[in-house]
mmCIF file of C-alpha atoms in Angstrom:
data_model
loop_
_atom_site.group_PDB
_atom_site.id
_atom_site.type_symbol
_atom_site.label_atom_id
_atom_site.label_comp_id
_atom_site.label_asym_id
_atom_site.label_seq_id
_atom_site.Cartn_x
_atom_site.Cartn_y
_atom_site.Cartn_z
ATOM 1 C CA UNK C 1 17.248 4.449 -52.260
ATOM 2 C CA UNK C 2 17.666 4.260 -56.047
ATOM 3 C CA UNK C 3 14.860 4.009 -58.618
ATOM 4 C CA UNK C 4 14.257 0.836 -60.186
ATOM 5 C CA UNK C 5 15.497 2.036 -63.425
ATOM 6 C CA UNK C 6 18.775 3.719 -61.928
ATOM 7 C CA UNK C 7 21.710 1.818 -63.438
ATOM 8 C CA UNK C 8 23.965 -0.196 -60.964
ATOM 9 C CA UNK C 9 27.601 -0.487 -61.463
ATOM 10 C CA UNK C 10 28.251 -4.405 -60.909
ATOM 11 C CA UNK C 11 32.155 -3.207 -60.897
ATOM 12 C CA UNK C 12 31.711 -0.908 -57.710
ATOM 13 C CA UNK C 13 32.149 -2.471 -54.074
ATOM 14 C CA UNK C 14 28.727 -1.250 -52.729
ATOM 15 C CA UNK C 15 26.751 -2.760 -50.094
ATOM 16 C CA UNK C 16 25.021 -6.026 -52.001
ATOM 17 C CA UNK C 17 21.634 -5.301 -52.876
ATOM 18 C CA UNK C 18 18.680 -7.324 -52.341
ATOM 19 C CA UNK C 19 15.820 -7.907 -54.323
ATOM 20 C CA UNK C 20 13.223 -10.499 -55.856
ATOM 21 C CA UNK C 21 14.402 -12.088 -58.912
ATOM 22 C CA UNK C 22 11.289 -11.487 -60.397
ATOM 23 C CA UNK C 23 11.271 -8.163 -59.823
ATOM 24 C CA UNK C 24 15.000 -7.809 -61.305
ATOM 25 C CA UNK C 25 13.674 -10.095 -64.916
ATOM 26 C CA UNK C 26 10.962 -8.043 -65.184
ATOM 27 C CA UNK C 27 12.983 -5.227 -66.177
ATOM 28 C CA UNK C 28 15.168 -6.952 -68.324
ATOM 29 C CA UNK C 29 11.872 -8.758 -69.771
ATOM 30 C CA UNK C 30 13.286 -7.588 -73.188
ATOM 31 C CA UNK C 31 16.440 -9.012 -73.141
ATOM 32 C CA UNK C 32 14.817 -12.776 -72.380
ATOM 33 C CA UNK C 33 12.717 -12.296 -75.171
ATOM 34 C CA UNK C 34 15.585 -11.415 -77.496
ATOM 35 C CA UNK C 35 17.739 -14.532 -76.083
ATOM 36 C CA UNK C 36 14.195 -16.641 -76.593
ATOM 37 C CA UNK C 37 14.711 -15.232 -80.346
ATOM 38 C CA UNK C 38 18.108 -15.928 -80.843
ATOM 39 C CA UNK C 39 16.783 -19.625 -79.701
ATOM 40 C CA UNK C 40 14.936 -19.717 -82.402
ATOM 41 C CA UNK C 41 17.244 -17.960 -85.050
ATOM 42 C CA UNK C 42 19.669 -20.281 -83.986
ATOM 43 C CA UNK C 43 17.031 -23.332 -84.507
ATOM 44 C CA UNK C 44 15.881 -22.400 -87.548
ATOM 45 C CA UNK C 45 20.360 -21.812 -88.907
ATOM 46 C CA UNK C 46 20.760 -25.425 -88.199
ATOM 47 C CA UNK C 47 17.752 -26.994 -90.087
ATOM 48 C CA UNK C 48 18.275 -24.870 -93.435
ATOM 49 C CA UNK C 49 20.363 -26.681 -95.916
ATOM 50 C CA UNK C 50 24.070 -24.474 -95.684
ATOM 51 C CA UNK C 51 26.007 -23.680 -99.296
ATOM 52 C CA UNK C 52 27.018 -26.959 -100.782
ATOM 53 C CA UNK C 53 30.408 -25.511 -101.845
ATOM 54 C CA UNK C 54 32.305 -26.949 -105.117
ATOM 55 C CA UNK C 55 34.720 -29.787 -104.524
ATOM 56 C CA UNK C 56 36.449 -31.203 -107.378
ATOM 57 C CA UNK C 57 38.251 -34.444 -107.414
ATOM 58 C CA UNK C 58 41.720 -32.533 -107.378
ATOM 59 C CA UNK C 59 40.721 -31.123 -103.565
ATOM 60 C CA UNK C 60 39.515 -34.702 -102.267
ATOM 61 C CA UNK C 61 43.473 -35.581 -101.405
ATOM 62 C CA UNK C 62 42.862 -33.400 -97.966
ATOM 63 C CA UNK C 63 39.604 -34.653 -97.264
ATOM 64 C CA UNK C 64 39.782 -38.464 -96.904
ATOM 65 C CA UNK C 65 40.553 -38.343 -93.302
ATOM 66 C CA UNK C 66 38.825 -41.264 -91.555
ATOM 67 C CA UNK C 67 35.120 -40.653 -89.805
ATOM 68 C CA UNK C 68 35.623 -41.072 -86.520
ATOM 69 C CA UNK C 69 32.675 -40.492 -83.047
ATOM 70 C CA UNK C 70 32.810 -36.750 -81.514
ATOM 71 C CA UNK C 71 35.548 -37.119 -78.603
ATOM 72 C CA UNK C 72 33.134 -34.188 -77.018
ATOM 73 C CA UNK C 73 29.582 -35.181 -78.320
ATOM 74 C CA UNK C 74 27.047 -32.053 -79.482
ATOM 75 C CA UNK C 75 25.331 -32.486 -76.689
ATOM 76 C CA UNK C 76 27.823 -31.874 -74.152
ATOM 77 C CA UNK C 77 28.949 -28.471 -75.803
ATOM 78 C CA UNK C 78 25.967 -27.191 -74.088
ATOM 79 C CA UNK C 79 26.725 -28.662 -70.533
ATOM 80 C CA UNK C 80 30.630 -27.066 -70.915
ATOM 81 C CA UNK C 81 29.313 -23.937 -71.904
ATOM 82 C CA UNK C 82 26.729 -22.777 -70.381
ATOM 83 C CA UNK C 83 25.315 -25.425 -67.702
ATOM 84 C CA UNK C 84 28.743 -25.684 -65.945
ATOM 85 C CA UNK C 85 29.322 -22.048 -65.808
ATOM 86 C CA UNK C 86 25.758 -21.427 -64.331
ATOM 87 C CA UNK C 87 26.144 -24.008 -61.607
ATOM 88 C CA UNK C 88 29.506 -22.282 -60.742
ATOM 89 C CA UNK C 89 27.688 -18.740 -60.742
ATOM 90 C CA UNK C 90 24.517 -20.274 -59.179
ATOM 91 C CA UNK C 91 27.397 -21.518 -55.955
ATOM 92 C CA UNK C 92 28.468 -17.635 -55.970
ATOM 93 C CA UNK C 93 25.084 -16.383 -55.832
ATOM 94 C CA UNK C 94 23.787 -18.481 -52.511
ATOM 95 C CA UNK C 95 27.190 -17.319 -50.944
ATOM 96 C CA UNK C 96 27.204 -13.838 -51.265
ATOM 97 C CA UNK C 97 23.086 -13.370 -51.903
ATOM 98 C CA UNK C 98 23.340 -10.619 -54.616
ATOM 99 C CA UNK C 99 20.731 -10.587 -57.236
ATOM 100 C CA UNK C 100 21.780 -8.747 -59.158
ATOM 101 C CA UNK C 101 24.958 -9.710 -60.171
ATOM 102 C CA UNK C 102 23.136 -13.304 -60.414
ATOM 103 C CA UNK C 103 20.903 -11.838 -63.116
ATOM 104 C CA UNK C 104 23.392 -10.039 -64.908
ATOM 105 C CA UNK C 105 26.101 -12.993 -64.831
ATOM 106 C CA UNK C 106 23.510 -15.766 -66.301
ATOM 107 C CA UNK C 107 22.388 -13.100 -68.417
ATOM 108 C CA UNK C 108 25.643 -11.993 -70.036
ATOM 109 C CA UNK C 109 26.364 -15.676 -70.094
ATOM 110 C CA UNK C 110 23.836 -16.150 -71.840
ATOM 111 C CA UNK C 111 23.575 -13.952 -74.664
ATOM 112 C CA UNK C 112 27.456 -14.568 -74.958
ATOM 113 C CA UNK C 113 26.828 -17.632 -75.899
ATOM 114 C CA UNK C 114 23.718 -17.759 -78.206
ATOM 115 C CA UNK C 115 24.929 -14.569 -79.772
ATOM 116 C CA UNK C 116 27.983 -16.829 -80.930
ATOM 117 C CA UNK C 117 25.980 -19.626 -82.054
ATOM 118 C CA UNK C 118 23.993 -17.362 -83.827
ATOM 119 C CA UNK C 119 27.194 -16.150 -85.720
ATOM 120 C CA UNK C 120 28.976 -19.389 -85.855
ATOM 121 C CA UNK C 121 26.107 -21.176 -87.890
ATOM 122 C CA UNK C 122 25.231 -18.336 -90.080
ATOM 123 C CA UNK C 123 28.971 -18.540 -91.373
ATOM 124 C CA UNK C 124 28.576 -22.032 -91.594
ATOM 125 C CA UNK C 125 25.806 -22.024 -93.498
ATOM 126 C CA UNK C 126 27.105 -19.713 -95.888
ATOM 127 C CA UNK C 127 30.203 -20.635 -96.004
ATOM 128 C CA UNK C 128 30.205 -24.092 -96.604
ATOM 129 C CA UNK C 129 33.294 -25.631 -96.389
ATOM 130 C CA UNK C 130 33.771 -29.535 -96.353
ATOM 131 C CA UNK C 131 35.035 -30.991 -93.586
ATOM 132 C CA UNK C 132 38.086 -33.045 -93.329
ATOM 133 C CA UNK C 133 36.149 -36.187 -93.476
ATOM 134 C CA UNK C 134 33.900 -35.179 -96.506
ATOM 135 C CA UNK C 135 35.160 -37.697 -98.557
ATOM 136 C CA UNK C 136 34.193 -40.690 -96.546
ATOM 137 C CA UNK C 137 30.694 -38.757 -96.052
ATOM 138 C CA UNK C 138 30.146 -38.273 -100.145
ATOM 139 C CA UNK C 139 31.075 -41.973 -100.553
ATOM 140 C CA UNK C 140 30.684 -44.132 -98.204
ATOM 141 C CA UNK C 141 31.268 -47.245 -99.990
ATOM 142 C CA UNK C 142 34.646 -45.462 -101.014
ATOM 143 C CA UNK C 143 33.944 -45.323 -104.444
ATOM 144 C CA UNK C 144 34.623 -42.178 -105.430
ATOM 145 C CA UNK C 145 32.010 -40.387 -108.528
ATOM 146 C CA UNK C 146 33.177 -37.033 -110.248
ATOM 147 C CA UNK C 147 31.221 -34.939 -113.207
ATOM 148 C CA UNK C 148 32.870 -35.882 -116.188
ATOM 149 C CA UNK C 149 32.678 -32.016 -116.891
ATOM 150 C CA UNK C 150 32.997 -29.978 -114.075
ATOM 151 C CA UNK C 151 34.638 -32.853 -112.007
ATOM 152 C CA UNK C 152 33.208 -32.090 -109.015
ATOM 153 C CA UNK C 153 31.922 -34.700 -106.914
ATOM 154 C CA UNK C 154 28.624 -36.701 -107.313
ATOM 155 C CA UNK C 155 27.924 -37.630 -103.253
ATOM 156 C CA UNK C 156 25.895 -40.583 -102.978
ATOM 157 C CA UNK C 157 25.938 -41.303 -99.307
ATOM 158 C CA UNK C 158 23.028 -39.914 -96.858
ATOM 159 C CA UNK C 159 21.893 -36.722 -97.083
ATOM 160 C CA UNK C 160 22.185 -35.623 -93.418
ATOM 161 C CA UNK C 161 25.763 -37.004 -93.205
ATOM 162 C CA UNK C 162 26.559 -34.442 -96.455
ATOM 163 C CA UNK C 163 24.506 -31.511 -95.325
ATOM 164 C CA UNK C 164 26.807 -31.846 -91.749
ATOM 165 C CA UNK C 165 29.990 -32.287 -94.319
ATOM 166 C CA UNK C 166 29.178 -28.795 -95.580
ATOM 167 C CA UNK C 167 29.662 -27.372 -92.039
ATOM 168 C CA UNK C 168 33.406 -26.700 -91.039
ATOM 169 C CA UNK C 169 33.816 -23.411 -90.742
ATOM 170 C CA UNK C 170 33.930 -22.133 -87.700
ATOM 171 C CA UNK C 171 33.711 -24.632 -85.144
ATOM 172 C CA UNK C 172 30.994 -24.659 -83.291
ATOM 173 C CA UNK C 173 32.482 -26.626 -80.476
ATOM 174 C CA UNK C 174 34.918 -24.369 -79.805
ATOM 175 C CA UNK C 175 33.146 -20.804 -80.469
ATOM 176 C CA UNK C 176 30.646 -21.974 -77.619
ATOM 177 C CA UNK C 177 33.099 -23.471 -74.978
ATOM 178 C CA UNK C 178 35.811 -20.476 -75.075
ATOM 179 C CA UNK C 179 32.024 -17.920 -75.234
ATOM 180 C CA UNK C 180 31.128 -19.629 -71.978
ATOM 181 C CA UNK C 181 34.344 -20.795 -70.383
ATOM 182 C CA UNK C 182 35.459 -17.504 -71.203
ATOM 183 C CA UNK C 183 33.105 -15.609 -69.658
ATOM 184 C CA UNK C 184 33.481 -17.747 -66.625
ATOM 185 C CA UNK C 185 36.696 -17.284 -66.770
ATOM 186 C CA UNK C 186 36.205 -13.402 -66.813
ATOM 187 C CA UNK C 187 33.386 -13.678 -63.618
ATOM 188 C CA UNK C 188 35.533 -15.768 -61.419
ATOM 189 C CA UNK C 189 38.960 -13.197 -62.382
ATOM 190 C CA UNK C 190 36.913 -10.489 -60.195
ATOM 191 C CA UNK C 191 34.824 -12.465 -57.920
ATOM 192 C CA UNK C 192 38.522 -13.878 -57.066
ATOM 193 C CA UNK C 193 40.332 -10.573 -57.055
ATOM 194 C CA UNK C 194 42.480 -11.959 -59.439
ATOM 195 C CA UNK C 195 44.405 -9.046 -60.406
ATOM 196 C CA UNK C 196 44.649 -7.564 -56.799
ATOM 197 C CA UNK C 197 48.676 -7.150 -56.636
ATOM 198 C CA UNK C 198 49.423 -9.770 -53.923
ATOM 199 C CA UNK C 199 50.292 -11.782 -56.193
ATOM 200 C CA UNK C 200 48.341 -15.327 -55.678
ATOM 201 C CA UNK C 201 49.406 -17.665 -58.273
ATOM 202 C CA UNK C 202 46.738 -19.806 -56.799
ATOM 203 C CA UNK C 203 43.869 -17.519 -58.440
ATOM 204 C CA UNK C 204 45.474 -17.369 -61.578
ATOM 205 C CA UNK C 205 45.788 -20.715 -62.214
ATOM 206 C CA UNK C 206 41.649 -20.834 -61.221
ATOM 207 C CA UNK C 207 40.637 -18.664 -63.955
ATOM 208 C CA UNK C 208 43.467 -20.498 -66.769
ATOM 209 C CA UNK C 209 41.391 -23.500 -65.457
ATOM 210 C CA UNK C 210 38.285 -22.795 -67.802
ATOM 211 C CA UNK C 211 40.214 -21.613 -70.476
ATOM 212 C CA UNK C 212 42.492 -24.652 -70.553
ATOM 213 C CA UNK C 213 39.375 -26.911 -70.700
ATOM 214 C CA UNK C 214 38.226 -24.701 -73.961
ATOM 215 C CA UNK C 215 41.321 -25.001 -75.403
ATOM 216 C CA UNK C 216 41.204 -28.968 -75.345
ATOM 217 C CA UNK C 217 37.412 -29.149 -76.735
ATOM 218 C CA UNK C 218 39.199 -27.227 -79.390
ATOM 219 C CA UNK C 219 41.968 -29.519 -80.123
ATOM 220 C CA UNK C 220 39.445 -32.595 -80.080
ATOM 221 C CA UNK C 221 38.079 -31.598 -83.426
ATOM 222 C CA UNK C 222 40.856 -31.192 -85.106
ATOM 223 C CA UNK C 223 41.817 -34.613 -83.723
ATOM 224 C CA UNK C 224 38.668 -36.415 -84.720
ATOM 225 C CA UNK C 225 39.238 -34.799 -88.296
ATOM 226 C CA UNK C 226 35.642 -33.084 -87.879
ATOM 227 C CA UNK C 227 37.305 -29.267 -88.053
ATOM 228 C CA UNK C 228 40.854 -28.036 -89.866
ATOM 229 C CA UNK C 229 42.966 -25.927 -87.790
ATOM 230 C CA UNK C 230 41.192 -23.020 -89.281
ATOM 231 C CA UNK C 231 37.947 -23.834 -88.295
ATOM 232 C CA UNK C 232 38.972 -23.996 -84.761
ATOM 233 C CA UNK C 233 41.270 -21.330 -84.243
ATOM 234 C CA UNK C 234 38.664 -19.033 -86.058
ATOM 235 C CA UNK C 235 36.127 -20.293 -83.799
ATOM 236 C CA UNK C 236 38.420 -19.388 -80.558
ATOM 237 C CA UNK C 237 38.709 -16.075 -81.657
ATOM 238 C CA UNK C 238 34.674 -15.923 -82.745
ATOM 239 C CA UNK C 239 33.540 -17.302 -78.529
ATOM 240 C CA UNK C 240 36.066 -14.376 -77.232
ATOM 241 C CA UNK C 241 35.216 -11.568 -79.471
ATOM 242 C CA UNK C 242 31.659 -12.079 -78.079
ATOM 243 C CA UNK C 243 32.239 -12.336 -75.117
ATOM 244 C CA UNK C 244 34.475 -9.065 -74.829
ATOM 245 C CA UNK C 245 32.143 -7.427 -76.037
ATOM 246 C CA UNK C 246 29.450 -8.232 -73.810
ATOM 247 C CA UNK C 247 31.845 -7.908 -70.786
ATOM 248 C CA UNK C 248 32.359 -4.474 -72.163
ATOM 249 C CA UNK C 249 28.576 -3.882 -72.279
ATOM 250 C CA UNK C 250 27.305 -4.780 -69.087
ATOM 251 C CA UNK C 251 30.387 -4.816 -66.591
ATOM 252 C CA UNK C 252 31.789 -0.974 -67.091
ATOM 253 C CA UNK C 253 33.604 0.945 -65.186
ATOM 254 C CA UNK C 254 34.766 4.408 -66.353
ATOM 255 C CA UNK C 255 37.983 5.711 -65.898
ATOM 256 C CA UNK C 256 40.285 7.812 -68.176
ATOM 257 C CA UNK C 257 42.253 6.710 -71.049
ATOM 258 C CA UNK C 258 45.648 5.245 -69.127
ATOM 259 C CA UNK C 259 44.688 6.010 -65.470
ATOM 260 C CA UNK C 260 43.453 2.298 -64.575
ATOM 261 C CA UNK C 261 46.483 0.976 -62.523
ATOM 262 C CA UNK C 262 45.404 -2.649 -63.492
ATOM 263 C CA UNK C 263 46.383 -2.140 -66.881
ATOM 264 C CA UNK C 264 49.355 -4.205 -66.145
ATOM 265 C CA UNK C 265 47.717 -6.895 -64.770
ATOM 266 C CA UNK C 266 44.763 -6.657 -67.817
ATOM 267 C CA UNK C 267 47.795 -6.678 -70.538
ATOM 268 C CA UNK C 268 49.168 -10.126 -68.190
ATOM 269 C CA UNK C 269 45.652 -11.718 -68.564
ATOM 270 C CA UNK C 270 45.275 -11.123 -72.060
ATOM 271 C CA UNK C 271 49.414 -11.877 -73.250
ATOM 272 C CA UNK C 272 49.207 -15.261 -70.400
ATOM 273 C CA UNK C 273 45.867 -16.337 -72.397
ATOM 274 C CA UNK C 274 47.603 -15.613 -75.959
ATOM 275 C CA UNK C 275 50.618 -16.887 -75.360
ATOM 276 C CA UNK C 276 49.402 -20.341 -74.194
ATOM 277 C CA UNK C 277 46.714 -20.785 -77.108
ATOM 278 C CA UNK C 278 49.675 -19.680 -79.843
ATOM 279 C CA UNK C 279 51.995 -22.296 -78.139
ATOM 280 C CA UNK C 280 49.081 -24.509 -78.591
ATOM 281 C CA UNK C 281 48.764 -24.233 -81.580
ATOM 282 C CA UNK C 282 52.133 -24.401 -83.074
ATOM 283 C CA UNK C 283 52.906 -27.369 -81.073
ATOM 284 C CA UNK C 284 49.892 -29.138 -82.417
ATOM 285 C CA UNK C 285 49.959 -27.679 -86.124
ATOM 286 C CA UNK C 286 53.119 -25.938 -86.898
ATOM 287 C CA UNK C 287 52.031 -22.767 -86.483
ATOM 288 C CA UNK C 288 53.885 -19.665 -85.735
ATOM 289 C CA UNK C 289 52.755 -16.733 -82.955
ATOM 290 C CA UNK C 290 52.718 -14.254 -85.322
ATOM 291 C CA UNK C 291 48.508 -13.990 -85.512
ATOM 292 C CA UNK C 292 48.783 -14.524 -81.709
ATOM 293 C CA UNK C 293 51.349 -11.763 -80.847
ATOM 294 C CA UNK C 294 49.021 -9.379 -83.153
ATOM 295 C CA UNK C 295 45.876 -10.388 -80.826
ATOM 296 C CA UNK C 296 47.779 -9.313 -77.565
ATOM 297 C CA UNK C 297 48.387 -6.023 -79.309
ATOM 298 C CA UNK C 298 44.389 -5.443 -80.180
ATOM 299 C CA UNK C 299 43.905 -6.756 -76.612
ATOM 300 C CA UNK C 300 46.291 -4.309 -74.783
ATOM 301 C CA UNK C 301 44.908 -1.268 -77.199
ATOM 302 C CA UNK C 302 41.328 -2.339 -75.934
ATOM 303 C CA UNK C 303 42.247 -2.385 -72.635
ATOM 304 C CA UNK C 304 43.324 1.430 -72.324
ATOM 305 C CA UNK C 305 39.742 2.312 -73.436
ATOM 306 C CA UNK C 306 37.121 1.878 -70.217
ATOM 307 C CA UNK C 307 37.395 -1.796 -68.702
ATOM 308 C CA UNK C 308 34.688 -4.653 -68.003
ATOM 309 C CA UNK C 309 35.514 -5.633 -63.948
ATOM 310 C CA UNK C 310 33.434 -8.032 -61.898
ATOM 311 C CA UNK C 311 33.291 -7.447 -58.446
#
């Protein structure tokens, strides 16, 4: 029988361990009290005033798209991030009665999430960049004011509307779905058995499921002209660094550099994934795949190095 403090490969088909939950968040009391703090960091980002960058009257020409309501409202960022994805890991949990992997998965989903809020608002806020809207939010009565000097702008409208003008870059929206949809994504790819060889096209289109549905949160603000293409795409990229890296973290398995016979099927995940969000985006916004064919390669490098599998 192992000591409490012995460390469990998640990745390893073992008999499923039982335990009390209480017993299991008791030793990872720590970790809830640093997610409890990045609560509060995260809090305390989005009250602060962020950088009121310069905007003369000569950079208002892209920013008098029309205001228009969230297609995805703030508050239902968290319900597609992280309260959808726990209900779906919640359904695993009372099938297969494992409490460990319960922990772990609303943990990991968890930090991957707030960990990227964390990020994506402290770049906001220091950033600053207007959104495509700001003009409409400095003057609402669309009369336009400029310093006769410096001719930057002279807002008049209400002060909450500007301080959220000042907050483009990243999107939030989409740095939070693709860190939780991704991670689901991720959980459901090994609860599945995804990448088993039998080739089930059936499970792969399960796991593009979550990943699709990030994907369109992300082109919603760029069609209610609260994001540029930028903002989003930068965003994307934010939600699945961090959750990578958390994969990495608490899902290991250790194996020598090239002798994991999934690699193929970790290179199809990662170019299938790629491939659709560069297509995306060039039908949407002209882009090419150039920045998306470079993000395969950093993908299939990482995935020589040891591999984060849920089992």
């Amino acid at each position: 029988m192992p000591a409490p403090s012995a460390s469990i490969h998640l990745g390893v088909p073992t008999p499923y361990i039982t335990s009390h939950g209480s017993k299991v968040a008791r030793l990872h009391m720590y970790d809830w009290f640093v997610l409890v703090l990045l609560v509060v960091i995260d809090g305390v980002l989005n009250i602060i005033e962020p950088f009121h960058r310069f905007v003369g009257s000569d950079m208002m020409t892209d920013l008098r798209y029309p205001m228009k309501d969230n297609t995805v409202p703030f508050w239902a960022v968290p319900i597609i991030g992280i309260i959808g994805p726990v209900i779906i890991i919640t359904g695993i949990y009372f099938e297969r009665r494992n409490v460990y992997d319960f922990h772990h998965a609303i943990l990991g989903l968890l930090f991957s999430v707030l960990i990227t809020a964390v990020l994506t608002d402290a770049i906001k806020d220091g950033v600053g960049r207007p959104r495509p809207d700001f003009f409409w939010r400095c003057f609402p009565d669309g009369v336009p004011a400029y310093d006769n000097v410096t001719t930057g702008v002279l807002c008049h409208g209400k002060a909450s509307v500007i301080k959220e003008g000042h907050k483009s870059f990243p999107s939030g929206h989409t740095s939070w779905s693709f860190a939780g949809l991704g991670f689901l994504s991720w959980y459901l790819a090994g609860k599945i058995k995804v990448f088993d060889r039998r080739g089930h096209v059936a499970k792969l289109c399960i796991i593009i499921l979550p990943l699709l549905l990030a994907a369109l949160v992300a082109v919603s603000r760029v069609d209610d002209y609260w994001h540029h293409w930028q903002d989003v795409f930068t965003g994307g990229i934010l939600g699945r660094l961090m959750l990578q890296g958390h994969l990495r973290r608490s899902y290991l398995i250790t194996s020598k550099r090239g002798s994991d016979k999934r690699a193929g099927w970790w290179f199809l995940h990662f170019a299938t994934f790629n491939s659709f969000q560069c297509h995306l985006m060039k039908t949407a916004y002209g882009l090419t795949h150039t920045l998306g064919t470079f993000l395969t390669l950093i993908s299939y490098r990482a995935m020589l190095n040891p591999q984060p599998w849920i089992a």
